[in-house]
Coordinates of C-alpha atoms and ligand atoms in Angstrom, one line a residue:
M21 CA 113.5 103.3 104.1
S22 CA 112.9 103.6 107.8
E23 CA 111.9 100.4 109.6
R24 CA 109.8 102.1 112.3
L25 CA 106.2 100.9 112.2
E26 CA 104.7 104.4 112.0
D27 CA 107.0 105.3 109.1
I28 CA 106.0 102.2 107.2
A29 CA 102.3 102.9 107.8
A30 CA 102.8 106.6 106.7
A31 CA 104.5 105.4 103.5
M32 CA 101.5 103.0 102.8
V33 CA 99.1 106.0 102.7
A34 CA 101.5 108.6 101.2
D35 CA 99.7 111.4 99.4
G36 CA 97.8 110.0 96.4
K37 CA 99.2 106.5 96.7
G38 CA 97.3 103.3 97.7
L39 CA 97.6 99.6 98.0
L40 CA 97.2 96.9 95.3
A41 CA 95.4 93.9 96.9
A42 CA 96.8 91.0 94.9
D43 CA 96.5 88.5 97.7
E44 CA 93.7 86.3 96.2
S45 CA 94.0 82.8 97.5
S46 CA 94.5 80.1 94.8
G47 CA 90.7 79.4 95.0
T48 CA 89.8 83.1 94.5
I49 CA 92.2 83.7 91.6
K50 CA 90.9 80.6 89.9
K51 CA 87.4 82.2 89.9
R52 CA 88.8 85.4 88.4
F53 CA 90.7 83.5 85.7
D54 CA 87.6 81.4 84.9
V55 CA 85.9 84.7 83.9
I56 CA 88.7 85.5 81.4
G57 CA 89.1 81.9 80.2
V58 CA 92.6 81.4 81.6
E59 CA 93.6 78.2 83.3
S60 CA 94.9 78.8 86.8
T61 CA 98.4 77.3 87.2
A62 CA 101.4 78.4 89.3
D63 CA 102.9 79.8 86.0
S64 CA 99.8 81.6 84.8
R65 CA 99.3 83.2 88.3
R66 CA 103.0 84.2 88.2
D67 CA 102.7 85.6 84.7
Y68 CA 99.6 87.6 85.6
R69 CA 101.1 89.1 88.7
E70 CA 104.5 89.7 87.1
M71 CA 102.6 91.7 84.4
M72 CA 101.2 94.0 87.2
F73 CA 104.3 94.4 89.3
R74 CA 106.3 95.3 86.1
A75 CA 103.7 98.0 85.1
S76 CA 106.2 100.7 86.0
E77 CA 103.9 103.8 85.5
A78 CA 101.2 102.4 87.8
M79 CA 103.6 101.0 90.4
T80 CA 106.0 103.9 90.7
K81 CA 103.5 106.7 90.6
Y82 CA 100.3 105.4 92.3
I83 CA 101.0 102.2 94.3
S84 CA 102.6 102.4 97.8
G85 CA 102.5 98.6 98.5
V86 CA 101.3 95.3 97.3
I87 CA 99.5 92.6 99.4
L88 CA 100.7 89.2 98.3
Y89 CA 99.5 85.7 98.8
D90 CA 101.9 83.0 100.3
E91 CA 102.6 81.5 96.9
T92 CA 103.4 84.8 95.3
I93 CA 105.9 86.0 98.0
H94 CA 107.9 82.9 97.2
Q95 CA 107.7 83.1 93.4
K96 CA 110.3 84.3 90.9
A97 CA 109.6 86.1 87.6
A98 CA 110.2 84.3 84.3
D99 CA 113.8 85.7 84.3
G100 CA 114.5 84.4 87.8
T101 CA 114.1 87.7 89.7
P102 CA 112.1 87.3 92.9
L103 CA 108.7 89.0 92.5
V104 CA 109.3 90.8 95.8
D105 CA 112.5 92.4 94.3
I106 CA 110.4 93.7 91.3
I107 CA 108.0 95.3 93.7
K108 CA 110.8 96.8 95.9
A109 CA 112.5 98.2 92.8
S110 CA 109.4 100.1 91.9
G111 CA 109.5 101.8 95.3
A112 CA 106.4 99.9 96.6
I113 CA 106.4 97.9 99.9
P114 CA 105.7 94.1 99.8
G115 CA 103.0 92.9 102.2
I116 CA 101.4 89.5 102.9
K117 CA 98.0 88.1 103.7
V118 CA 98.5 86.0 106.8
D119 CA 95.0 84.9 107.8
A120 CA 93.8 81.4 106.9
G121 CA 90.4 82.4 105.8
A122 CA 86.9 82.9 107.3
K123 CA 85.3 79.6 108.6
P124 CA 81.8 79.0 109.9
L125 CA 81.5 80.1 113.6
A126 CA 80.4 77.1 115.6
G127 CA 77.0 77.6 117.1
F128 CA 76.2 80.7 115.0
P129 CA 74.8 79.7 111.6
G130 CA 75.6 82.4 109.0
D131 CA 78.5 83.9 111.0
T132 CA 82.2 83.3 110.3
I133 CA 85.4 83.5 112.3
T134 CA 88.7 84.1 110.6
E135 CA 91.4 81.5 111.5
G136 CA 95.2 81.6 111.4
L137 CA 96.5 82.6 114.8
D138 CA 98.3 79.3 115.6
G139 CA 101.9 79.4 114.5
L140 CA 101.5 83.0 113.3
R141 CA 104.6 84.3 115.2
E142 CA 106.8 81.9 113.3
R143 CA 105.2 82.6 110.0
L144 CA 105.6 86.4 110.5
A145 CA 109.3 85.9 111.2
D146 CA 109.6 84.0 107.9
Y147 CA 107.7 86.6 105.9
Y148 CA 109.8 89.4 107.4
K149 CA 112.9 87.6 106.1
L150 CA 111.2 87.4 102.7
G151 CA 110.8 91.2 102.7
A152 CA 107.2 91.7 104.0
R153 CA 106.9 94.9 106.0
F154 CA 103.1 94.8 106.4
A155 CA 100.5 92.1 106.7
K156 CA 96.7 91.7 106.2
W157 CA 94.1 89.9 108.2
R158 CA 90.5 90.0 107.0
A159 CA 87.5 89.4 109.3
V160 CA 84.2 88.9 107.5
I161 CA 80.9 90.2 108.9
D162 CA 77.8 89.4 106.9
I163 CA 74.5 91.1 107.4
D164 CA 71.2 89.2 107.4
V165 CA 69.1 90.9 110.1
S166 CA 66.1 88.5 109.9
K167 CA 68.5 85.7 110.8
G168 CA 70.3 87.5 113.6
V169 CA 73.5 87.8 111.6
P170 CA 75.9 89.1 112.6
S171 CA 75.7 88.0 116.2
A172 CA 77.5 89.9 119.0
T173 CA 79.7 86.8 119.5
S174 CA 80.9 87.0 115.9
I175 CA 81.8 90.7 116.1
A176 CA 83.6 90.1 119.4
S177 CA 85.4 87.0 118.3
N178 CA 86.6 88.6 115.1
A179 CA 87.7 91.8 116.9
H180 CA 89.7 89.7 119.4
A181 CA 91.4 87.7 116.7
L182 CA 92.3 90.9 114.8
A183 CA 93.9 92.4 117.9
R184 CA 95.9 89.2 118.6
Y185 CA 97.1 89.2 115.0
A186 CA 98.0 92.9 115.2
A187 CA 100.0 92.5 118.4
L188 CA 102.0 89.6 116.8
C189 CA 102.7 91.7 113.7
Q190 CA 104.1 94.6 115.6
E191 CA 106.3 92.3 117.7
A192 CA 107.7 91.0 114.3
G193 CA 108.3 94.6 112.9
I194 CA 105.4 94.3 110.5
V195 CA 102.6 96.8 110.2
P196 CA 99.2 95.1 110.6
I197 CA 96.4 96.0 108.2
V198 CA 93.3 95.4 110.3
E199 CA 90.4 94.5 108.0
P200 CA 86.9 94.1 109.5
E201 CA 84.9 93.8 106.3
V202 CA 81.2 94.3 106.7
L203 CA 79.9 92.7 103.5
M204 CA 77.8 94.6 101.0
D205 CA 76.2 91.4 99.6
G206 CA 73.0 91.5 101.7
A207 CA 69.6 93.1 101.2
H208 CA 70.1 95.7 104.0
D209 CA 69.8 99.4 103.7
I210 CA 72.6 101.9 104.1
D211 CA 71.7 102.7 107.7
T212 CA 71.9 99.1 108.7
C213 CA 75.4 98.9 107.2
Y214 CA 76.2 102.0 109.3
E215 CA 74.9 100.4 112.5
I216 CA 76.7 97.1 112.0
S217 CA 79.9 98.8 111.0
K218 CA 79.7 101.0 114.1
A219 CA 79.3 98.0 116.4
T220 CA 82.2 96.3 114.6
L221 CA 84.7 99.2 114.7
T222 CA 83.8 100.0 118.3
K223 CA 84.6 96.5 119.4
L224 CA 87.7 96.4 117.2
Y225 CA 89.3 99.5 118.8
T226 CA 88.4 98.3 122.3
E227 CA 90.3 95.0 121.6
L228 CA 93.3 96.8 120.0
Y229 CA 93.7 98.9 123.1
A230 CA 93.4 95.9 125.3
A231 CA 96.1 94.1 123.3
R232 CA 98.5 97.1 123.7
V233 CA 98.7 97.6 119.9
A234 CA 100.4 100.9 119.0
L235 CA 97.8 102.5 116.8
E236 CA 100.3 104.7 114.9
G237 CA 101.7 101.5 113.4
T238 CA 98.4 100.1 112.1
I239 CA 96.3 100.7 109.0
L240 CA 92.6 100.2 109.0
K241 CA 91.1 98.5 105.9
P242 CA 87.3 99.1 106.2
N243 CA 84.3 98.9 104.0
M244 CA 82.5 102.0 103.0
V245 CA 79.0 102.6 104.3
L246 CA 76.7 101.4 101.5
A247 CA 73.3 99.8 100.9
G248 CA 73.5 96.0 100.3
K249 CA 73.6 94.8 96.7
K250 CA 70.4 92.8 97.1
S251 CA 68.5 95.9 98.4
G252 CA 68.4 97.0 94.7
K253 CA 69.5 100.5 95.9
V254 CA 72.8 102.2 94.9
S255 CA 73.9 104.8 97.4
S256 CA 75.0 108.1 95.9
P257 CA 78.7 109.1 96.5
G258 CA 77.5 112.1 98.6
E259 CA 75.5 109.9 100.9
V260 CA 78.3 107.2 101.1
A261 CA 80.9 109.9 102.0
E262 CA 78.7 111.6 104.6
K263 CA 77.8 108.4 106.4
T264 CA 81.3 106.8 106.1
I265 CA 83.0 109.9 107.6
K266 CA 80.4 110.2 110.4
L267 CA 81.0 106.6 111.3
F268 CA 84.8 107.0 111.4
R269 CA 84.6 110.2 113.4
E270 CA 82.6 108.3 116.0
T271 CA 84.7 105.2 116.1
V272 CA 88.2 105.4 114.6
P273 CA 91.0 107.1 116.6
A274 CA 92.9 109.9 114.9
A275 CA 96.1 108.3 116.0
I276 CA 96.1 105.4 113.5
G277 CA 98.5 105.3 110.6
G278 CA 95.8 105.7 108.0
I279 CA 92.8 104.2 106.3
A280 CA 92.8 102.2 103.0
F281 CA 89.4 101.0 101.8
L282 CA 88.5 97.6 100.3
S283 CA 86.3 97.8 97.2
G284 CA 84.1 94.9 98.2
G285 CA 82.2 94.3 95.0
Q286 CA 81.6 97.9 94.0
S287 CA 82.1 98.6 90.2
D288 CA 85.5 100.1 89.3
E289 CA 84.0 103.6 88.8
E290 CA 81.8 103.4 91.9
A291 CA 84.8 102.6 94.1
T292 CA 86.7 105.6 92.6
A293 CA 83.7 108.0 92.8
N294 CA 83.0 107.1 96.4
L295 CA 86.6 107.4 97.5
N296 CA 86.8 110.8 95.8
A297 CA 83.6 112.0 97.5
I298 CA 85.0 111.0 100.9
N299 CA 88.2 112.9 100.3
A300 CA 86.4 115.9 98.7
I301 CA 84.5 116.6 102.0
G302 CA 87.8 116.8 104.0
P303 CA 90.0 117.7 105.7
H304 CA 89.9 114.6 107.9
P305 CA 92.0 113.4 110.8
W306 CA 93.3 110.5 108.8
K307 CA 94.6 109.8 105.2
L308 CA 92.0 107.9 103.3
T309 CA 93.1 105.9 100.3
F310 CA 92.5 102.6 98.4
S311 CA 93.5 99.0 99.0
Y312 CA 91.5 97.6 96.1
G313 CA 91.6 94.1 94.7
R314 CA 88.7 93.8 92.2
A315 CA 88.3 97.5 91.5
L316 CA 92.0 97.8 90.4
Q317 CA 92.3 94.4 88.7
A318 CA 89.1 93.8 86.8
A319 CA 90.1 96.0 83.8
P320 CA 93.7 94.7 83.5
Q321 CA 92.5 91.1 83.9
K322 CA 90.1 91.5 81.0
A323 CA 92.7 93.3 78.8
W324 CA 95.4 90.6 79.6
G325 CA 93.3 87.4 78.9
G326 CA 96.3 85.2 79.5
K327 CA 98.2 86.4 76.4
A328 CA 101.8 87.7 76.4
A329 CA 100.8 89.9 73.4
N330 CA 98.4 91.8 75.7
V331 CA 100.8 92.7 78.5
A332 CA 101.2 96.3 77.4
A333 CA 97.5 96.8 77.0
A334 CA 96.8 95.2 80.4
Q335 CA 99.5 97.4 82.0
A336 CA 97.9 100.5 80.5
A337 CA 94.5 99.5 81.9
F338 CA 96.0 99.0 85.3
A339 CA 97.8 102.4 85.1
H340 CA 94.5 104.1 84.2
R341 CA 92.6 102.6 87.2
A342 CA 95.5 103.3 89.5
H343 CA 95.6 106.9 88.2
M344 CA 91.9 107.4 88.7
N345 CA 92.2 106.1 92.3
H346 CA 95.2 108.3 92.9
L347 CA 93.1 111.3 92.0
A348 CA 90.3 110.0 94.2
A349 CA 92.7 109.7 97.1
L350 CA 93.4 113.4 96.7
G351 CA 89.7 114.3 96.1
Q352 CA 90.6 115.5 92.6
W353 CA 88.8 112.9 90.4
Q354 CA 86.2 113.9 87.8
P355 CA 83.9 111.5 85.9
T356 CA 85.0 113.0 82.6
L357 CA 88.5 111.7 83.2
E358 CA 87.2 108.2 82.7
Q359 CA 86.7 108.7 79.0
A360 CA 90.4 109.3 78.4
A361 CA 90.9 105.6 78.6
Ligands
13P415 P1 88.4 93.9 97.1 O1 88.9 95.3 96.8 O2 88.2 93.1 95.8 O3 87.2 93.9 98.0 O4 89.6 93.2 97.8 C1 90.3 93.8 98.7 C2 90.8 92.9 99.7 O5 91.9 92.7 100.0 C3 89.7 92.1 100.5 O6 90.3 91.4 101.5

């Protein structure tokens, strides 16, 4: 396929296809495995991810790319085939998480800054050789208005880091996924999420312009506009769609390669219903699809449970969620389709 950044970005958001975020750090995947009673070892992590990457129905029809963690991009399947080759054989593009995680921002209790810029040019060159054609960097913006979180300093520092990361990616021939995640964990209402997301995206695009990043060769990975979990309110798909699209029309240039949402702690069906509602009120200036971690993997993880005998059932569970999100990316999903599983 073409190596031009804008062509890679277009392939990542090709009609009805989306990204599988399988880039959990070793700490995060351990938490997921704890839930299903599986010990987290290099082999169990490999077996689990190999199960997904060999799920040919899901991978060939619905998945445009896979975000990997450093360990996984180096791993080989049980038969010795590099996992990257299995992904490529399905037609999907391998990608890589390159940030080093969100750390406390000095002087600003409750805020974080994502680290990982030092040495990034060299790491990107290595990942390119291993087959990665896109990368991910996640900034984390929490909301706790009573404590002054997020601060303007946190929003500005994270936007600046995202822009430096994006410029280095493009220099290396890699499409940057820029992910400024406004968390849905707080007690805030949906309009507060809208306001903080607006401040975050405004600053992000100011920094991307200043860093001379070519927007056509970038993908935005945003949160949806939602009420915080601790508010006790669940926003309806109609309200989420209306406020999310209003936000993007105000802040996100039409020139970017596309938009691929994170799921952020929404339930599987919520993440699908909201994406569907967003696309159903189109047409929009950008493609809007999924880049889900939890909302694609929770069902297959549960079905797998660490047992080789469950691989086919887990692959079927993955295919179902990927199919539902494929339909949502086209605005063609219906709640009744969920029962088919
Ligand atoms: P979730 O969909 O589980 O939020 O994960 C997506 C992701 O890659 C977060 O960085």
